[in-house]
Amino acid sequence: MKILFASSEAYPFSKTGGLADMAYALPKALSKLGHDVRIITPYYQTISKHHHRMAFLGKSSVNMGGTTTEVNYFTLKEDGMSYIFVQNMHYFERDKLYGYNDDAERFSCFSYAILEGMETFDFFPHILHLNDWQTGMVPYLLDQHYRPRNGHYFSIHTLLSIHNLEYQGSFDTYVSRFFNTDFDYAYIHFDRVNFLKAGIERATKINTVSPTYRDEIMTGDGGFSLDGALMRRQDDLVGILNGIDTDLFDPRNDPMLETQYGIKDVKKGKRLNKESLLHQFDLDVDLDTPLVSYIGRLASQKGINLMTRSLEEVIMYSEARFILMGSGNDSYEDYFRYLAEKFPGKVANYIGFNESIAHRLYAASDIFMMPSRFEPCGLGQMIAMRYGTLPVVRETGGLKDTVTPYNKFTGQGTGFSFSHYDANDFKEKLFEAINLYHSDKDMWDGLVRNAMKTDFSQKKMAEAYVSLYQIILGV
Ligand code: ADP
């Protein structure tokens, strides 16, 4: 099968969150299953350092609302996969990936470039796999402008994966001029242009990244106002659980770790990693004390409000160390700084994005907090479990589908979970986890083994996508 995977971010070249990881893990696993996959993604500023390895593929013209822009295509192979970068200096070579006033124009350009590129570099896929709002307009533009062009375009099937429904690409209606069509309700939602809504209307099939999130987004609570549009397409909407790249996230072979370890020497391995990280972060070194961590975007989605209402009490009344890592919302960053200042020796923070510190923190930690308000899938908790770190999560979306709650009677479980979005419930679970670490080492070690044994492999995920592609193609 020929698959073109279009994503606004792709590890290891650009990353703000889980979409980038997925844009690496899934194409790689699909290639291993024998499919011909190309990843198409913007050429951001940070990518220029790889330029010497790239080959020029061609160029095309993008016409948006009467203005013509040129884009270049470059390709390189990484880990056996073909990446195609869409270069337009004006739109993409900036400091950040998103958050500009002209994002609608930037990602309209990317959308056209994907479609134009197929002709330029002669790769017409059976499946055009789109991701999130940045590529949400592609099925619409394909219908309006490209299917009539020739049979290659005519027979393309699309899949839109929704990684996070909160981000919809909602803009003032003036941006519709970039679509080169008459006004159309297909992309209008509450009097605004909505890229994701257009994708929901027009993609052949839609999926989201966990079965539970699939159900949640069709409710008023979880639908971010698109529940009606999704309900209308419920027969074409499926939930496929994300996997993680088990080669990239493998404590046995992770070059970023102080000490590598597997399930057999997990206790020793984690202690050595913990020792070095506690030193690095200037925390009091006590290896019999659990290290509790957070790694993630500092956005309200992640349940940081539950932390601001409960963490101080947990820090004061428990024997534990805390390392809080992330960036985003200023007030949450300030809160992490405040905790580190108030509890020197016990709490540290890392404000920023750093892949290697994140890996080392997953390995060194014993407990990983992820009390999300909603969570389409969540990779953090899966990575944590793979590194023998037990997650404390709220039972929502993919967190519910991936973490088996601890059962004190049977010893089953891979983490701790609570159901209501309530700071007290979170606090109690966190205390429970810390107390269990101190009071029942055998039980704890059993849970760590359960967590490490869980299969979150990208192979499982890729097989599920292949089945969906086959349904789409009717083969
Ligand atoms: P989301 O996609 O909502 O941001 P996920 O849990 O699905 O959340 O994926 C987050 C990914 O980004 C994980 O690989 C996580 O380790 C990584 N990550 C998040 N914050 C940081 C950070 N500050 N530094 C390094 N890696 C981070």
PDB file of N, CA and C in Angstrom, residues 241-299:
ATOM      1  N   LEU A 241      -5.758   2.942  19.567  1.00  0.00           N
ATOM      2  CA  LEU A 241      -4.824   3.339  20.620  1.00  0.00           C
ATOM      3  C   LEU A 241      -3.423   3.571  20.046  1.00  0.00           C
ATOM      4  N   ASN A 242      -2.833   4.685  20.416  1.00  0.00           N
ATOM      5  CA  ASN A 242      -1.445   4.959  20.019  1.00  0.00           C
ATOM      6  C   ASN A 242      -0.510   3.940  20.641  1.00  0.00           C
ATOM      7  N   GLY A 243       0.605   3.742  19.995  1.00  0.00           N
ATOM      8  CA  GLY A 243       1.672   2.972  20.620  1.00  0.00           C
ATOM      9  C   GLY A 243       2.852   3.910  20.808  1.00  0.00           C
ATOM     10  N   ILE A 244       3.907   3.409  21.415  1.00  0.00           N
ATOM     11  CA  ILE A 244       5.131   4.217  21.480  1.00  0.00           C
ATOM     12  C   ILE A 244       6.213   3.481  20.711  1.00  0.00           C
ATOM     13  N   ASP A 245       7.198   4.200  20.282  1.00  0.00           N
ATOM     14  CA  ASP A 245       8.301   3.557  19.587  1.00  0.00           C
ATOM     15  C   ASP A 245       9.141   2.833  20.633  1.00  0.00           C
ATOM     16  N   THR A 246       9.019   1.513  20.624  1.00  0.00           N
ATOM     17  CA  THR A 246       9.652   0.751  21.704  1.00  0.00           C
ATOM     18  C   THR A 246      11.160   0.614  21.516  1.00  0.00           C
ATOM     19  N   ASP A 247      11.682   1.042  20.362  1.00  0.00           N
ATOM     20  CA  ASP A 247      13.143   1.086  20.212  1.00  0.00           C
ATOM     21  C   ASP A 247      13.671   2.399  20.795  1.00  0.00           C
ATOM     22  N   LEU A 248      12.925   3.459  20.507  1.00  0.00           N
ATOM     23  CA  LEU A 248      13.331   4.776  20.975  1.00  0.00           C
ATOM     24  C   LEU A 248      13.183   4.888  22.496  1.00  0.00           C
ATOM     25  N   PHE A 249      12.104   4.344  22.982  1.00  0.00           N
ATOM     26  CA  PHE A 249      11.852   4.368  24.430  1.00  0.00           C
ATOM     27  C   PHE A 249      12.107   2.975  24.988  1.00  0.00           C
ATOM     28  N   ASP A 250      13.368   2.672  25.175  1.00  0.00           N
ATOM     29  CA  ASP A 250      13.733   1.341  25.659  1.00  0.00           C
ATOM     30  C   ASP A 250      14.822   1.501  26.714  1.00  0.00           C
ATOM     31  N   PRO A 251      14.477   1.287  27.991  1.00  0.00           N
ATOM     32  CA  PRO A 251      15.485   1.515  29.032  1.00  0.00           C
ATOM     33  C   PRO A 251      16.712   0.607  28.885  1.00  0.00           C
ATOM     34  N   ARG A 252      16.590  -0.491  28.131  1.00  0.00           N
ATOM     35  CA  ARG A 252      17.744  -1.387  27.961  1.00  0.00           C
ATOM     36  C   ARG A 252      18.781  -0.808  27.004  1.00  0.00           C
ATOM     37  N   ASN A 253      18.301   0.041  26.082  1.00  0.00           N
ATOM     38  CA  ASN A 253      19.209   0.562  25.043  1.00  0.00           C
ATOM     39  C   ASN A 253      19.164   2.069  24.909  1.00  0.00           C
ATOM     40  N   ASP A 254      18.684   2.753  25.901  1.00  0.00           N
ATOM     41  CA  ASP A 254      18.499   4.196  25.749  1.00  0.00           C
ATOM     42  C   ASP A 254      19.829   4.912  26.010  1.00  0.00           C
ATOM     43  N   PRO A 255      20.442   5.472  24.966  1.00  0.00           N
ATOM     44  CA  PRO A 255      21.773   6.079  25.157  1.00  0.00           C
ATOM     45  C   PRO A 255      21.742   7.330  26.022  1.00  0.00           C
ATOM     46  N   MET A 256      20.551   7.883  26.253  1.00  0.00           N
ATOM     47  CA  MET A 256      20.485   9.108  27.047  1.00  0.00           C
ATOM     48  C   MET A 256      20.565   8.820  28.559  1.00  0.00           C
ATOM     49  N   LEU A 257      20.391   7.551  28.938  1.00  0.00           N
ATOM     50  CA  LEU A 257      20.346   7.243  30.375  1.00  0.00           C
ATOM     51  C   LEU A 257      21.749   7.137  30.980  1.00  0.00           C
ATOM     52  N   GLU A 258      21.813   7.421  32.268  1.00  0.00           N
ATOM     53  CA  GLU A 258      23.050   7.243  33.033  1.00  0.00           C
ATOM     54  C   GLU A 258      23.396   5.749  33.058  1.00  0.00           C
ATOM     55  N   THR A 259      22.383   4.935  33.364  1.00  0.00           N
ATOM     56  CA  THR A 259      22.559   3.482  33.401  1.00  0.00           C
ATOM     57  C   THR A 259      21.382   2.842  32.690  1.00  0.00           C
ATOM     58  N   GLN A 260      21.672   1.933  31.796  1.00  0.00           N
ATOM     59  CA  GLN A 260      20.563   1.237  31.131  1.00  0.00           C
ATOM     60  C   GLN A 260      20.123   0.055  31.985  1.00  0.00           C
ATOM     61  N   TYR A 261      18.889  -0.333  31.849  1.00  0.00           N
ATOM     62  CA  TYR A 261      18.380  -1.439  32.670  1.00  0.00           C
ATOM     63  C   TYR A 261      17.190  -2.097  31.987  1.00  0.00           C
ATOM     64  N   GLY A 262      16.960  -3.339  32.404  1.00  0.00           N
ATOM     65  CA  GLY A 262      15.788  -4.066  31.908  1.00  0.00           C
ATOM     66  C   GLY A 262      14.939  -4.501  33.080  1.00  0.00           C
ATOM     67  N   ILE A 263      13.976  -5.350  32.793  1.00  0.00           N
ATOM     68  CA  ILE A 263      13.033  -5.740  33.839  1.00  0.00           C
ATOM     69  C   ILE A 263      13.746  -6.480  34.985  1.00  0.00           C
ATOM     70  N   LYS A 264      14.827  -7.201  34.645  1.00  0.00           N
ATOM     71  CA  LYS A 264      15.503  -8.022  35.665  1.00  0.00           C
ATOM     72  C   LYS A 264      16.309  -7.166  36.651  1.00  0.00           C
ATOM     73  N   ASP A 265      16.897  -6.082  36.133  1.00  0.00           N
ATOM     74  CA  ASP A 265      17.706  -5.257  37.044  1.00  0.00           C
ATOM     75  C   ASP A 265      17.110  -3.852  37.193  1.00  0.00           C
ATOM     76  N   VAL A 266      15.793  -3.817  37.137  1.00  0.00           N
ATOM     77  CA  VAL A 266      15.116  -2.512  37.174  1.00  0.00           C
ATOM     78  C   VAL A 266      15.382  -1.758  38.482  1.00  0.00           C
ATOM     79  N   LYS A 267      15.430  -2.510  39.595  1.00  0.00           N
ATOM     80  CA  LYS A 267      15.591  -1.806  40.884  1.00  0.00           C
ATOM     81  C   LYS A 267      16.929  -1.082  40.934  1.00  0.00           C
ATOM     82  N   LYS A 268      17.962  -1.838  40.584  1.00  0.00           N
ATOM     83  CA  LYS A 268      19.312  -1.261  40.609  1.00  0.00           C
ATOM     84  C   LYS A 268      19.419  -0.130  39.581  1.00  0.00           C
ATOM     85  N   GLY A 269      18.909  -0.403  38.392  1.00  0.00           N
ATOM     86  CA  GLY A 269      19.013   0.576  37.300  1.00  0.00           C
ATOM     87  C   GLY A 269      18.324   1.884  37.664  1.00  0.00           C
ATOM     88  N   LYS A 270      17.150   1.759  38.234  1.00  0.00           N
ATOM     89  CA  LYS A 270      16.423   2.994  38.565  1.00  0.00           C
ATOM     90  C   LYS A 270      17.126   3.754  39.700  1.00  0.00           C
ATOM     91  N   ARG A 271      17.669   3.017  40.639  1.00  0.00           N
ATOM     92  CA  ARG A 271      18.362   3.704  41.747  1.00  0.00           C
ATOM     93  C   ARG A 271      19.569   4.497  41.233  1.00  0.00           C
ATOM     94  N   LEU A 272      20.322   3.902  40.327  1.00  0.00           N
ATOM     95  CA  LEU A 272      21.503   4.611  39.805  1.00  0.00           C
ATOM     96  C   LEU A 272      21.092   5.853  39.015  1.00  0.00           C
ATOM     97  N   ASN A 273      20.035   5.708  38.226  1.00  0.00           N
ATOM     98  CA  ASN A 273      19.553   6.870  37.470  1.00  0.00           C
ATOM     99  C   ASN A 273      19.025   7.946  38.405  1.00  0.00           C
ATOM    100  N   LYS A 274      18.352   7.479  39.460  1.00  0.00           N
ATOM    101  CA  LYS A 274      17.788   8.436  40.420  1.00  0.00           C
ATOM    102  C   LYS A 274      18.911   9.189  41.132  1.00  0.00           C
ATOM    103  N   GLU A 275      19.918   8.447  41.528  1.00  0.00           N
ATOM    104  CA  GLU A 275      21.038   9.065  42.244  1.00  0.00           C
ATOM    105  C   GLU A 275      21.657  10.188  41.401  1.00  0.00           C
ATOM    106  N   SER A 276      21.892   9.877  40.127  1.00  0.00           N
ATOM    107  CA  SER A 276      22.560  10.898  39.314  1.00  0.00           C
ATOM    108  C   SER A 276      21.645  12.095  39.062  1.00  0.00           C
ATOM    109  N   LEU A 277      20.369  11.839  38.858  1.00  0.00           N
ATOM    110  CA  LEU A 277      19.464  12.962  38.571  1.00  0.00           C
ATOM    111  C   LEU A 277      19.215  13.844  39.805  1.00  0.00           C
ATOM    112  N   LEU A 278      19.123  13.191  40.979  1.00  0.00           N
ATOM    113  CA  LEU A 278      18.935  13.978  42.213  1.00  0.00           C
ATOM    114  C   LEU A 278      20.131  14.907  42.418  1.00  0.00           C
ATOM    115  N   HIS A 279      21.324  14.382  42.137  1.00  0.00           N
ATOM    116  CA  HIS A 279      22.520  15.228  42.229  1.00  0.00           C
ATOM    117  C   HIS A 279      22.423  16.377  41.233  1.00  0.00           C
ATOM    118  N   GLN A 280      22.095  16.016  39.988  1.00  0.00           N
ATOM    119  CA  GLN A 280      22.060  17.039  38.936  1.00  0.00           C
ATOM    120  C   GLN A 280      21.082  18.156  39.272  1.00  0.00           C
ATOM    121  N   PHE A 281      19.966  17.795  39.897  1.00  0.00           N
ATOM    122  CA  PHE A 281      18.946  18.809  40.211  1.00  0.00           C
ATOM    123  C   PHE A 281      19.107  19.365  41.626  1.00  0.00           C
ATOM    124  N   ASP A 282      20.229  19.009  42.265  1.00  0.00           N
ATOM    125  CA  ASP A 282      20.523  19.574  43.571  1.00  0.00           C
ATOM    126  C   ASP A 282      19.475  19.218  44.617  1.00  0.00           C
ATOM    127  N   LEU A 283      18.980  18.012  44.569  1.00  0.00           N
ATOM    128  CA  LEU A 283      17.992  17.582  45.562  1.00  0.00           C
ATOM    129  C   LEU A 283      18.670  16.696  46.602  1.00  0.00           C
ATOM    130  N   ASP A 284      18.081  16.622  47.807  1.00  0.00           N
ATOM    131  CA  ASP A 284      18.644  15.755  48.851  1.00  0.00           C
ATOM    132  C   ASP A 284      18.584  14.312  48.360  1.00  0.00           C
ATOM    133  N   VAL A 285      19.734  13.660  48.434  1.00  0.00           N
ATOM    134  CA  VAL A 285      19.789  12.305  47.877  1.00  0.00           C
ATOM    135  C   VAL A 285      19.385  11.288  48.948  1.00  0.00           C
ATOM    136  N   ASP A 286      18.255  10.653  48.721  1.00  0.00           N
ATOM    137  CA  ASP A 286      17.822   9.548  49.574  1.00  0.00           C
ATOM    138  C   ASP A 286      17.158   8.551  48.630  1.00  0.00           C
ATOM    139  N   LEU A 287      17.876   7.467  48.374  1.00  0.00           N
ATOM    140  CA  LEU A 287      17.402   6.569  47.319  1.00  0.00           C
ATOM    141  C   LEU A 287      16.233   5.700  47.761  1.00  0.00           C
ATOM    142  N   ASP A 288      15.911   5.705  49.059  1.00  0.00           N
ATOM    143  CA  ASP A 288      14.743   4.946  49.509  1.00  0.00           C
ATOM    144  C   ASP A 288      13.482   5.791  49.499  1.00  0.00           C
ATOM    145  N   THR A 289      13.624   6.960  48.962  1.00  0.00           N
ATOM    146  CA  THR A 289      12.483   7.881  48.870  1.00  0.00           C
ATOM    147  C   THR A 289      12.037   7.943  47.424  1.00  0.00           C
ATOM    148  N   PRO A 290      10.732   7.845  47.167  1.00  0.00           N
ATOM    149  CA  PRO A 290      10.317   7.850  45.761  1.00  0.00           C
ATOM    150  C   PRO A 290      10.514   9.213  45.105  1.00  0.00           C
ATOM    151  N   LEU A 291      10.834   9.168  43.817  1.00  0.00           N
ATOM    152  CA  LEU A 291      10.925  10.394  43.022  1.00  0.00           C
ATOM    153  C   LEU A 291       9.646  10.500  42.195  1.00  0.00           C
ATOM    154  N   VAL A 292       8.940  11.598  42.408  1.00  0.00           N
ATOM    155  CA  VAL A 292       7.667  11.838  41.720  1.00  0.00           C
ATOM    156  C   VAL A 292       7.925  12.869  40.625  1.00  0.00           C
ATOM    157  N   SER A 293       7.410  12.611  39.414  1.00  0.00           N
ATOM    158  CA  SER A 293       7.712  13.574  38.343  1.00  0.00           C
ATOM    159  C   SER A 293       6.489  13.956  37.530  1.00  0.00           C
ATOM    160  N   TYR A 294       6.655  15.068  36.840  1.00  0.00           N
ATOM    161  CA  TYR A 294       5.705  15.480  35.802  1.00  0.00           C
ATOM    162  C   TYR A 294       6.539  15.856  34.588  1.00  0.00           C
ATOM    163  N   ILE A 295       6.151  15.363  33.427  1.00  0.00           N
ATOM    164  CA  ILE A 295       6.794  15.786  32.166  1.00  0.00           C
ATOM    165  C   ILE A 295       5.668  16.046  31.182  1.00  0.00           C
ATOM    166  N   GLY A 296       5.536  17.279  30.728  1.00  0.00           N
ATOM    167  CA  GLY A 296       4.474  17.523  29.753  1.00  0.00           C
ATOM    168  C   GLY A 296       4.267  18.994  29.499  1.00  0.00           C
ATOM    169  N   ARG A 297       3.393  19.254  28.545  1.00  0.00           N
ATOM    170  CA  ARG A 297       3.034  20.642  28.268  1.00  0.00           C
ATOM    171  C   ARG A 297       2.335  21.208  29.489  1.00  0.00           C
ATOM    172  N   LEU A 298       2.562  22.496  29.753  1.00  0.00           N
ATOM    173  CA  LEU A 298       1.865  23.107  30.876  1.00  0.00           C
ATOM    174  C   LEU A 298       0.619  23.803  30.329  1.00  0.00           C
ATOM    175  N   ALA A 299      -0.397  22.994  30.110  1.00  0.00           N
ATOM    176  CA  ALA A 299      -1.670  23.481  29.578  1.00  0.00           C
ATOM    177  C   ALA A 299      -2.767  22.965  30.500  1.00  0.00           C
TER     178      ALA A 299
END
